[in-house]
Amino acid sequence: MSTAMRPGRRSARQGWRRSRPFAAGLLLGLGGLELICVSWVGLGFLQFTGTAGAASWALGSLFVVAGVTTWHNPALRYFSGVLAAVLSLVSLVAANLGGLLLGFLLTAVGSALALAWIPQQAAATPEEEA
């Protein structure tokens, strides 16, 4: 059955996405996965072993956890955003230029979005105003 036949599911999914910092969590997760993948694949000409490889795995997993945290508990967005901002700067030094700069850029923008997100206030119904 297609989503066109079930409009309730689509609106529920959009409501869920709008009620939390979805883009911030997505960018944090993608940046973390990028750090892990760059250290895992090695790109052939770069050998990501030793402390840089371990730091890529550790930082990447922390970014993924921060992204999931912003999705499932938007009240912790400040903690996740500040943690991700600090760790993105650490990844420049510890994890091969933050995953060849792409992981750094994804996580820096994701942390900024998490810190800037403000929950929408529910519209007051006429019964509540009276």
C-alpha positions as a printed Julia matrix, in Angstrom:
130×3 Matrix{Float64}:
   0.0    0.0    0.0
   1.5    3.36  -0.98
   1.91   6.37   1.25
  -0.59   8.27  -0.93
  -3.29   5.97   0.38
  -2.23   6.52   4.0
  -1.94  10.26   4.57
  -1.97   9.83   8.36
   1.43   8.09   8.41
   3.09  10.72   6.28
   1.78  13.59   8.38
   2.81  11.76  11.55
   6.34  11.31  10.18
   6.54  14.98   9.18
   5.23  15.99  12.59
   7.93  13.88  14.25
  10.64  15.46  12.08
   9.4   18.99  12.77
   9.24  18.46  16.53
  12.98  17.85  16.87
  16.31  18.98  15.35
  16.16  16.42  12.55
  18.72  17.98  10.19
  21.2   18.43  13.04
  20.98  14.77  14.04
  21.26  13.67  10.42
  24.4   15.72   9.78
  26.0   14.58  13.04
  25.31  10.95  12.19
  26.57  11.3    8.63
  29.72  13.09   9.8
  30.41  10.34  12.32
  29.89   7.63   9.74
  32.17   9.49   7.34
  34.95   9.56   9.94
  34.57   5.83  10.51
  34.42   4.99   6.8
  37.49   7.05   5.9
  39.56   5.29   8.53
  38.12   1.89   7.61
  38.57   2.06   3.87
  41.95   3.75   3.95
  41.53   5.06   0.38
  44.48   2.95  -0.75
  47.14   5.66  -0.62
  46.67   6.63   3.03
  47.24   4.21   5.85
  44.91   5.05   8.75
  46.41   2.96  11.48
  47.5    3.72  14.97
  46.12   6.57  17.02
  44.49   8.37  14.07
  42.49   5.27  13.18
  41.43   4.67  16.77
  40.5    8.33  17.18
  38.41   8.19  14.0
  36.45   5.23  15.32
  35.98   6.76  18.78
  35.02  10.22  17.54
  32.81   8.82  14.8
  30.85   6.7   17.24
  30.43   9.67  19.6
  29.07  11.77  16.71
  26.56   9.06  15.82
  25.45   8.88  19.46
  25.12  12.68  19.59
  23.0   12.63  16.44
  20.68   9.94  17.77
  20.44  11.81  21.07
  19.26  14.97  19.33
  16.54  12.97  17.59
  15.25  11.01  20.56
  15.71  13.6   23.3
  15.57  17.16  21.89
  15.91  18.58  25.42
  19.56  17.44  25.38
  20.3   19.31  22.13
  22.55  21.82  23.91
  24.67  19.1   25.46
  24.88  17.2   22.17
  25.61  20.37  20.21
  28.4   21.58  22.47
  29.91  18.09  22.67
  29.82  17.75  18.89
  31.31  21.23  18.36
  34.26  20.47  20.64
  34.76  17.0   19.18
  34.63  18.33  15.62
  37.55  20.61  16.44
  39.37  17.7   18.07
  38.79  15.61  14.94
  40.85  18.06  12.89
  43.93  17.19  14.91
  43.25  13.62  16.02
  41.4   12.02  13.12
  43.21  12.84   9.88
  41.93  16.38   9.36
  38.46  15.43  10.5
  37.98  12.72   7.92
  39.62  14.68   5.1
  37.65  17.8    6.13
  34.27  16.4    5.01
  33.52  14.82   8.4
  34.59  18.01  10.15
  32.3   20.15   8.0
  29.31  17.84   8.46
  29.7   17.67  12.23
  30.44  21.4   12.64
  27.29  22.34  10.72
  25.28  19.65  12.55
  26.39  20.93  15.94
  25.55  24.51  14.97
  22.08  23.42  13.86
  21.55  21.53  17.11
  22.49  24.6   19.13
  20.33  26.94  17.01
  17.18  24.8   16.93
  14.19  26.19  18.83
  11.06  24.08  19.4
   7.86  25.41  17.86
   5.16  26.53  20.24
   1.8   24.85  19.81
  -0.89  27.16  18.48
  -3.49  28.06  21.1
  -7.03  26.96  20.31
  -9.93  29.4   20.84
 -11.08  27.41  23.91
  -7.66  27.84  25.57
  -7.6   31.61  25.0
 -10.93  32.2   26.76
